[in-house]
Coordinates of C-alpha atoms in Angstrom, one line a residue:
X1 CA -63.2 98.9 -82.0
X2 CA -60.0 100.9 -80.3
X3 CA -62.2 101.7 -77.4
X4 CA -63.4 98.4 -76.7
X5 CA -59.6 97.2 -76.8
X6 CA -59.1 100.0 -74.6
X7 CA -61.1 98.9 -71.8
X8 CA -60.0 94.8 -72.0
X9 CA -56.7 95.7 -71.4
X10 CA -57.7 98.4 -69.1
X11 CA -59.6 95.8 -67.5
X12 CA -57.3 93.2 -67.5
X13 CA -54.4 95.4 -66.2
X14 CA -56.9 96.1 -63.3
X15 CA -57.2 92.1 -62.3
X16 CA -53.1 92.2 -62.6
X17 CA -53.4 94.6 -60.1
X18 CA -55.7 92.8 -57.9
X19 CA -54.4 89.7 -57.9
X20 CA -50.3 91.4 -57.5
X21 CA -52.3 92.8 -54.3
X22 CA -53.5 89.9 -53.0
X23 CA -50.4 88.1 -53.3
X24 CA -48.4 91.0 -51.9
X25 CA -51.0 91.0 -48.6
X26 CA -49.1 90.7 -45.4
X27 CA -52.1 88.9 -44.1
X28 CA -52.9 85.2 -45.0
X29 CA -53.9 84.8 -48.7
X30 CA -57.5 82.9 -48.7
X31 CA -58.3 83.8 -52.1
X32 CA -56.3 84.9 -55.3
X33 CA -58.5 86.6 -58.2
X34 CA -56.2 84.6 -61.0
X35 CA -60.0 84.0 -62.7
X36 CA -60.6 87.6 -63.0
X37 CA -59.1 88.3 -66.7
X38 CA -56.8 86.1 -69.5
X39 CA -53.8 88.1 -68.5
X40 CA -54.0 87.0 -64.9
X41 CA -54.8 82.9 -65.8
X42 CA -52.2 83.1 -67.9
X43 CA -49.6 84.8 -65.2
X44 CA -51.3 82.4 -62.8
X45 CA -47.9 80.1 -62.3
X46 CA -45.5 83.2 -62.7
X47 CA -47.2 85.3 -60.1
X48 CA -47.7 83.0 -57.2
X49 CA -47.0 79.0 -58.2
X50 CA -43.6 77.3 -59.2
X51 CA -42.0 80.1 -61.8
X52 CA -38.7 82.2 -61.1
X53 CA -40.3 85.0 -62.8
X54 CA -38.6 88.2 -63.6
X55 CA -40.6 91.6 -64.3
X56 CA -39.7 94.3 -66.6
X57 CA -41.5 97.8 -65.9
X58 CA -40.6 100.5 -69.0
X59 CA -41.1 103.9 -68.4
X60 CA -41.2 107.3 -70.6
X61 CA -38.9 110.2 -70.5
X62 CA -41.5 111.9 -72.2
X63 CA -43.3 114.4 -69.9
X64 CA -47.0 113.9 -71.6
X65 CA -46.4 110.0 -70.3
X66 CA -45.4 110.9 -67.2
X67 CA -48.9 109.9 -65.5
X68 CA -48.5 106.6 -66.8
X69 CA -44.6 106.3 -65.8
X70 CA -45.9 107.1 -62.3
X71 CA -48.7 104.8 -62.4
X72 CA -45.8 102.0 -63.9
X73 CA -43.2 102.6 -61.2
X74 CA -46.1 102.4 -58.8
X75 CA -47.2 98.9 -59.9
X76 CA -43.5 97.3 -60.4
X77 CA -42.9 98.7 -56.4
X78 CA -45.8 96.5 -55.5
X79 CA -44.9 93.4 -57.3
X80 CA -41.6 93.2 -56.7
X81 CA -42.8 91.7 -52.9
X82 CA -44.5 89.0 -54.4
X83 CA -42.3 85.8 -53.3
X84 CA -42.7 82.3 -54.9
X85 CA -40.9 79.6 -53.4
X86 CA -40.4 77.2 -56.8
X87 CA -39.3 73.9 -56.7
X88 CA -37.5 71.8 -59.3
X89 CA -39.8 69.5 -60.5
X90 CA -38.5 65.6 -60.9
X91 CA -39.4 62.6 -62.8
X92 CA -39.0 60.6 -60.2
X93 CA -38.7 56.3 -61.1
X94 CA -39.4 53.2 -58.9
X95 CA -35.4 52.6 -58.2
X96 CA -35.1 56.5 -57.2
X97 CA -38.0 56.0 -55.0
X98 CA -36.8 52.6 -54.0
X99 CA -33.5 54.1 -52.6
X100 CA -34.8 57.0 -51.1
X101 CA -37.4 54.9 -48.7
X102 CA -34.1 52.8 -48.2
X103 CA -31.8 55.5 -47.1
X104 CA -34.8 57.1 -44.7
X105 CA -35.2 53.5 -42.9
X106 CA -31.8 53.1 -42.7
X107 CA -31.1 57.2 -40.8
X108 CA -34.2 55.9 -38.9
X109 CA -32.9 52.5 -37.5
X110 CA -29.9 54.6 -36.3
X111 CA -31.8 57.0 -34.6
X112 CA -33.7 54.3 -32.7
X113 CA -30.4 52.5 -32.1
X114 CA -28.8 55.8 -30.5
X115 CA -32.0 56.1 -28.6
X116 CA -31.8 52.5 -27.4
X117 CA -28.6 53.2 -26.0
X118 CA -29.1 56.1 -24.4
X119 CA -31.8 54.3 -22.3
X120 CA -29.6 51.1 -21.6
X121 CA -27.1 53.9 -20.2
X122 CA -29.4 55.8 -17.8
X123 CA -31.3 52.3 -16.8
X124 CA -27.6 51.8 -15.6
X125 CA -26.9 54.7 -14.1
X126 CA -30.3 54.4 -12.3
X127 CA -28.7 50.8 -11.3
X128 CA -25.6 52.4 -10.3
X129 CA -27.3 55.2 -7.5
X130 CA -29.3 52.2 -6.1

């Protein structure tokens, strides 16, 4: 029974590894393994979606666990280059909406004003050197 506990969480420790990989890859991410093990579906929004997401690696002073402190500060180096970018997610109602969409067409109608008159003053100009 031990071993086959063993070799899940050997096995889902793996996929953590994988997908902490792909996500730390310099080159553009097509594909993250999130499906590969429970561990990694459940991390899926920590890891690489809309979390601030701290990681705590603990090691052993003990010498017999010294392979597996290695192998620990090993994995922490890795993921701590993994960069979300999360967002604060709103509720957002009709008036809020409403008033945004307002203030946008209002900035906008300036712009196009200040553009307007910049034209009137070159077509002037251009009047001007004729």
């Amino acid at each position: 029974m031990r071993l086959e506990e063993s070799k899940k969480i050997n096995q889902s420790l793996s996929a953590l590894g994988n997908v902490i990989a792909a996500l730390t890859d310099t080159r553009t991410r097509n594909h993250i393994p999130y499906r590969d093990s429970k561990l990694t579906r459940l991390l899926e929004d920590s890891l690489g979606g809309n979390c601030k997401t701290t990681m705590i690696a603990l090691i052993s002073p003990s010498n017999e666990a010294f392979g597996e402190s290695l192998s620990t500060v090993k994995f922490a180096n890795r993921a701590k280059y993994i960069r979300n970018a999360p967002t604060i997610n709103e509720d957002v109602d009709k008036k809020t909406l409403l008033r945004k969409y307002e203030n946008e067409v209002k900035k906008l109608r300036e712009e196009l004003e200040n553009k307007n008159k910049s034209i009137l003053e070159m077509q002037m100009l251009l009047e001007m050197d004729n």
